[in-house]
């Protein structure tokens, strides 16, 4: 039986995610921005929370952990990097670890840059990538703790995943990301198609995720820093991809 995935809004623009294994009835929340909407979603489905898979230490990703742990006595999986203080942790996960949610398997990728502890969860059998604040649709996270080469390297780790994998990201930032990406690649046909789709979805108050990784590879300028045309658009012909990525990120910060 295939896993069931639910997404809903938490806080202002965070996504809450539940992934449920019908075979064992295990259910994981990927991050826990706040408890109430996660509890509501669980009750709506008649599911019990067994695991929380934390991606990084930021408050808008762990704010609901204590209350959920108290209510469900669930297992809390957190990044390997203990320098970031996360409370109530049962299991630490790093590069190459496989975390079980019932019979579902989540492969852990270390994707530092936004924070040093950031990890992403890949459910290969469900073709689902939970990338939190590393990779957004048509964007990427701000580089707070790492540096640009580190973040670019993390994006490359995600870019090698197959085109038919779905990206579930941490925030609904897609409209602003599209606006910025169009300033760099106004003639990118995949990006223009995505822009139209995003306008339509947001007008209908619908989420813009999940999105296909194959589409992101074509339309997300932050995954395209090693395309000669992107370097040329920034007047950085021949520059190192990590440097092009850094320039993109700095321009986005100022936009
Ligand atoms: Zn964050
Ligand atoms: Fe966040």
Short mmCIF file of C-alpha atoms in Angstrom, two decimals, residues 8-207:
data_model
loop_
_atom_site.label_atom_id
_atom_site.label_comp_id
_atom_site.label_asym_id
_atom_site.label_seq_id
_atom_site.Cartn_x
_atom_site.Cartn_y
_atom_site.Cartn_z
CA UNK A 8 -1.42 21.99 5.30
CA UNK A 9 -0.41 25.47 6.43
CA UNK A 10 1.23 26.16 9.78
CA UNK A 11 2.08 29.57 11.29
CA UNK A 12 2.03 32.09 8.41
CA UNK A 13 3.74 30.44 5.48
CA UNK A 14 5.20 27.16 6.79
CA UNK A 15 3.98 23.84 5.45
CA UNK A 16 3.00 21.05 7.79
CA UNK A 17 3.40 17.53 6.40
CA UNK A 18 2.12 14.16 7.53
CA UNK A 19 3.25 10.94 5.90
CA UNK A 20 1.21 7.87 6.81
CA UNK A 21 1.95 4.19 6.31
CA UNK A 22 -1.38 2.34 5.83
CA UNK A 23 0.32 -1.03 6.44
CA UNK A 24 1.46 -0.28 9.99
CA UNK A 25 -0.59 2.89 10.70
CA UNK A 26 2.63 4.72 11.55
CA UNK A 27 2.46 8.46 10.88
CA UNK A 28 5.29 10.96 10.82
CA UNK A 29 5.16 14.72 10.88
CA UNK A 30 7.99 16.26 8.91
CA UNK A 31 8.98 19.15 11.17
CA UNK A 32 6.54 20.58 13.68
CA UNK A 33 6.10 24.32 13.16
CA UNK A 34 3.23 24.39 15.68
CA UNK A 35 1.16 21.66 17.32
CA UNK A 36 -2.47 22.72 16.73
CA UNK A 37 -2.75 22.33 12.93
CA UNK A 38 -0.82 19.06 13.08
CA UNK A 39 -3.15 17.67 15.75
CA UNK A 40 -6.14 18.83 13.68
CA UNK A 41 -4.82 17.10 10.57
CA UNK A 42 -4.19 13.90 12.52
CA UNK A 43 -7.70 13.96 13.97
CA UNK A 44 -9.23 14.65 10.57
CA UNK A 45 -7.56 11.49 9.21
CA UNK A 46 -7.92 9.37 12.34
CA UNK A 47 -4.14 8.90 12.49
CA UNK A 48 -1.86 8.75 15.54
CA UNK A 49 1.50 10.45 15.46
CA UNK A 50 4.38 7.98 15.85
CA UNK A 51 7.35 10.06 14.65
CA UNK A 52 8.52 13.61 14.12
CA UNK A 53 11.28 14.04 11.55
CA UNK A 54 13.05 17.34 12.23
CA UNK A 55 15.07 18.98 9.46
CA UNK A 56 16.80 21.80 11.36
CA UNK A 57 16.77 23.71 14.59
CA UNK A 58 14.84 26.87 13.59
CA UNK A 59 11.87 27.71 15.78
CA UNK A 60 9.39 27.61 12.89
CA UNK A 61 10.32 23.91 12.39
CA UNK A 62 10.49 22.67 16.00
CA UNK A 63 7.98 24.93 17.81
CA UNK A 64 5.38 22.17 18.13
CA UNK A 65 7.68 19.30 19.12
CA UNK A 66 7.29 19.48 22.93
CA UNK A 67 3.47 19.56 22.82
CA UNK A 68 3.24 16.74 20.25
CA UNK A 69 5.74 14.58 22.15
CA UNK A 70 3.72 15.10 25.33
CA UNK A 71 0.42 14.23 23.63
CA UNK A 72 1.49 11.24 21.49
CA UNK A 73 4.72 10.06 23.12
CA UNK A 74 6.10 9.90 19.59
CA UNK A 75 9.71 9.36 18.61
CA UNK A 76 11.61 12.53 17.72
CA UNK A 77 14.29 12.26 15.03
CA UNK A 78 16.65 15.22 14.74
CA UNK A 79 19.82 16.15 12.85
CA UNK A 80 23.15 14.61 13.83
CA UNK A 81 24.61 18.03 14.64
CA UNK A 82 24.22 18.40 18.38
CA UNK A 83 25.58 21.96 18.45
CA UNK A 84 22.09 23.14 17.56
CA UNK A 85 20.00 22.77 20.67
CA UNK A 86 16.85 20.77 19.95
CA UNK A 87 14.91 19.39 22.93
CA UNK A 88 13.14 16.00 23.31
CA UNK A 89 15.31 14.16 20.78
CA UNK A 90 15.20 10.33 20.67
CA UNK A 91 17.30 9.62 17.61
CA UNK A 92 19.98 11.54 15.72
CA UNK A 93 20.24 11.12 11.95
CA UNK A 94 22.99 12.06 9.52
CA UNK A 95 24.15 11.44 5.95
CA UNK A 96 23.18 7.98 4.68
CA UNK A 97 21.13 6.99 7.71
CA UNK A 98 17.79 5.36 6.98
CA UNK A 99 14.93 6.24 9.32
CA UNK A 100 11.90 3.97 9.49
CA UNK A 101 8.35 5.26 9.74
CA UNK A 102 6.49 2.00 10.17
CA UNK A 103 7.46 0.15 7.00
CA UNK A 104 8.37 3.34 5.14
CA UNK A 105 12.04 4.19 4.72
CA UNK A 106 13.43 7.72 4.77
CA UNK A 107 16.96 8.23 3.58
CA UNK A 108 18.75 11.12 5.26
CA UNK A 109 20.84 13.61 3.29
CA UNK A 110 22.91 16.22 5.06
CA UNK A 111 22.09 19.49 3.29
CA UNK A 112 23.84 22.25 5.29
CA UNK A 113 23.97 25.91 4.36
CA UNK A 114 20.69 27.45 5.57
CA UNK A 115 21.79 26.04 8.94
CA UNK A 116 24.75 23.79 9.63
CA UNK A 117 22.50 21.03 10.98
CA UNK A 118 19.98 20.96 8.10
CA UNK A 119 19.04 17.50 6.84
CA UNK A 120 16.56 16.43 4.16
CA UNK A 121 14.49 13.25 4.10
CA UNK A 122 14.09 11.19 0.92
CA UNK A 123 11.36 8.53 0.75
CA UNK A 124 12.64 6.72 -2.35
CA UNK A 125 9.71 4.31 -2.69
CA UNK A 126 7.20 7.16 -2.46
CA UNK A 127 9.35 9.39 -4.73
CA UNK A 128 9.09 12.14 -2.13
CA UNK A 129 11.73 14.63 -1.04
CA UNK A 130 11.23 16.71 2.11
CA UNK A 131 13.79 19.49 1.73
CA UNK A 132 12.47 22.03 4.27
CA UNK A 133 14.50 25.26 3.97
CA UNK A 134 17.25 23.97 1.68
CA UNK A 135 15.26 23.84 -1.56
CA UNK A 136 12.04 25.73 -2.18
CA UNK A 137 9.98 25.70 -5.34
CA UNK A 138 11.81 28.14 -7.67
CA UNK A 139 14.00 29.17 -4.76
CA UNK A 140 16.23 28.06 -1.94
CA UNK A 141 16.73 28.95 1.71
CA UNK A 142 18.76 31.88 2.88
CA UNK A 143 22.31 30.93 3.75
CA UNK A 144 22.44 31.80 7.46
CA UNK A 145 25.05 29.50 8.99
CA UNK A 146 26.98 27.98 6.10
CA UNK A 147 28.57 29.57 3.07
CA UNK A 148 27.64 29.63 -0.60
CA UNK A 149 29.82 26.70 -1.75
CA UNK A 150 28.33 24.59 1.08
CA UNK A 151 24.75 25.47 0.12
CA UNK A 152 25.43 24.92 -3.60
CA UNK A 153 26.84 21.51 -2.74
CA UNK A 154 23.69 20.70 -0.78
CA UNK A 155 21.49 21.73 -3.72
CA UNK A 156 23.55 19.43 -5.96
CA UNK A 157 22.85 16.54 -3.57
CA UNK A 158 19.13 17.12 -4.14
CA UNK A 159 19.41 17.81 -7.87
CA UNK A 160 20.68 14.28 -8.57
CA UNK A 161 17.36 12.82 -7.43
CA UNK A 162 15.12 11.60 -10.27
CA UNK A 163 12.87 13.99 -12.19
CA UNK A 164 9.68 12.24 -11.10
CA UNK A 165 10.35 12.81 -7.39
CA UNK A 166 8.06 15.33 -5.72
CA UNK A 167 9.51 18.24 -3.77
CA UNK A 168 7.81 19.04 -0.46
CA UNK A 169 9.46 22.21 0.85
CA UNK A 170 9.27 24.14 4.10
CA UNK A 171 7.55 27.35 3.03
CA UNK A 172 5.02 28.80 0.61
CA UNK A 173 7.44 31.28 -0.93
CA UNK A 174 6.89 30.30 -4.55
CA UNK A 175 5.24 33.50 -5.85
CA UNK A 176 8.07 35.72 -4.56
CA UNK A 177 10.64 33.22 -5.85
CA UNK A 178 9.08 33.26 -9.33
CA UNK A 179 9.13 37.05 -9.39
CA UNK A 180 12.85 37.07 -8.61
CA UNK A 181 13.75 34.19 -10.96
CA UNK A 182 12.07 36.02 -13.87
CA UNK A 183 14.46 38.97 -13.36
CA UNK A 184 17.37 36.61 -14.12
CA UNK A 185 15.74 34.32 -16.72
CA UNK A 186 12.89 36.27 -18.33
CA UNK A 187 12.92 33.96 -21.35
CA UNK A 188 13.01 30.60 -19.56
CA UNK A 189 9.92 28.83 -20.96
CA UNK A 190 9.64 26.37 -18.03
CA UNK A 191 9.81 29.27 -15.59
CA UNK A 192 7.17 31.24 -17.49
CA UNK A 193 4.87 28.20 -17.45
CA UNK A 194 5.45 27.80 -13.72
CA UNK A 195 4.73 31.52 -13.19
CA UNK A 196 1.32 31.14 -14.81
CA UNK A 197 0.57 28.03 -12.79
CA UNK A 198 1.59 29.72 -9.53
CA UNK A 199 -0.58 32.77 -10.27
CA UNK A 200 -3.54 30.48 -10.89
CA UNK A 201 -2.94 28.38 -7.75
CA UNK A 202 -2.44 31.38 -5.46
CA UNK A 203 -5.54 33.12 -6.85
CA UNK A 204 -7.48 29.99 -5.88
CA UNK A 205 -5.78 30.01 -2.46
CA UNK A 206 -4.16 26.64 -3.21
CA UNK A 207 -0.62 25.56 -2.25
#
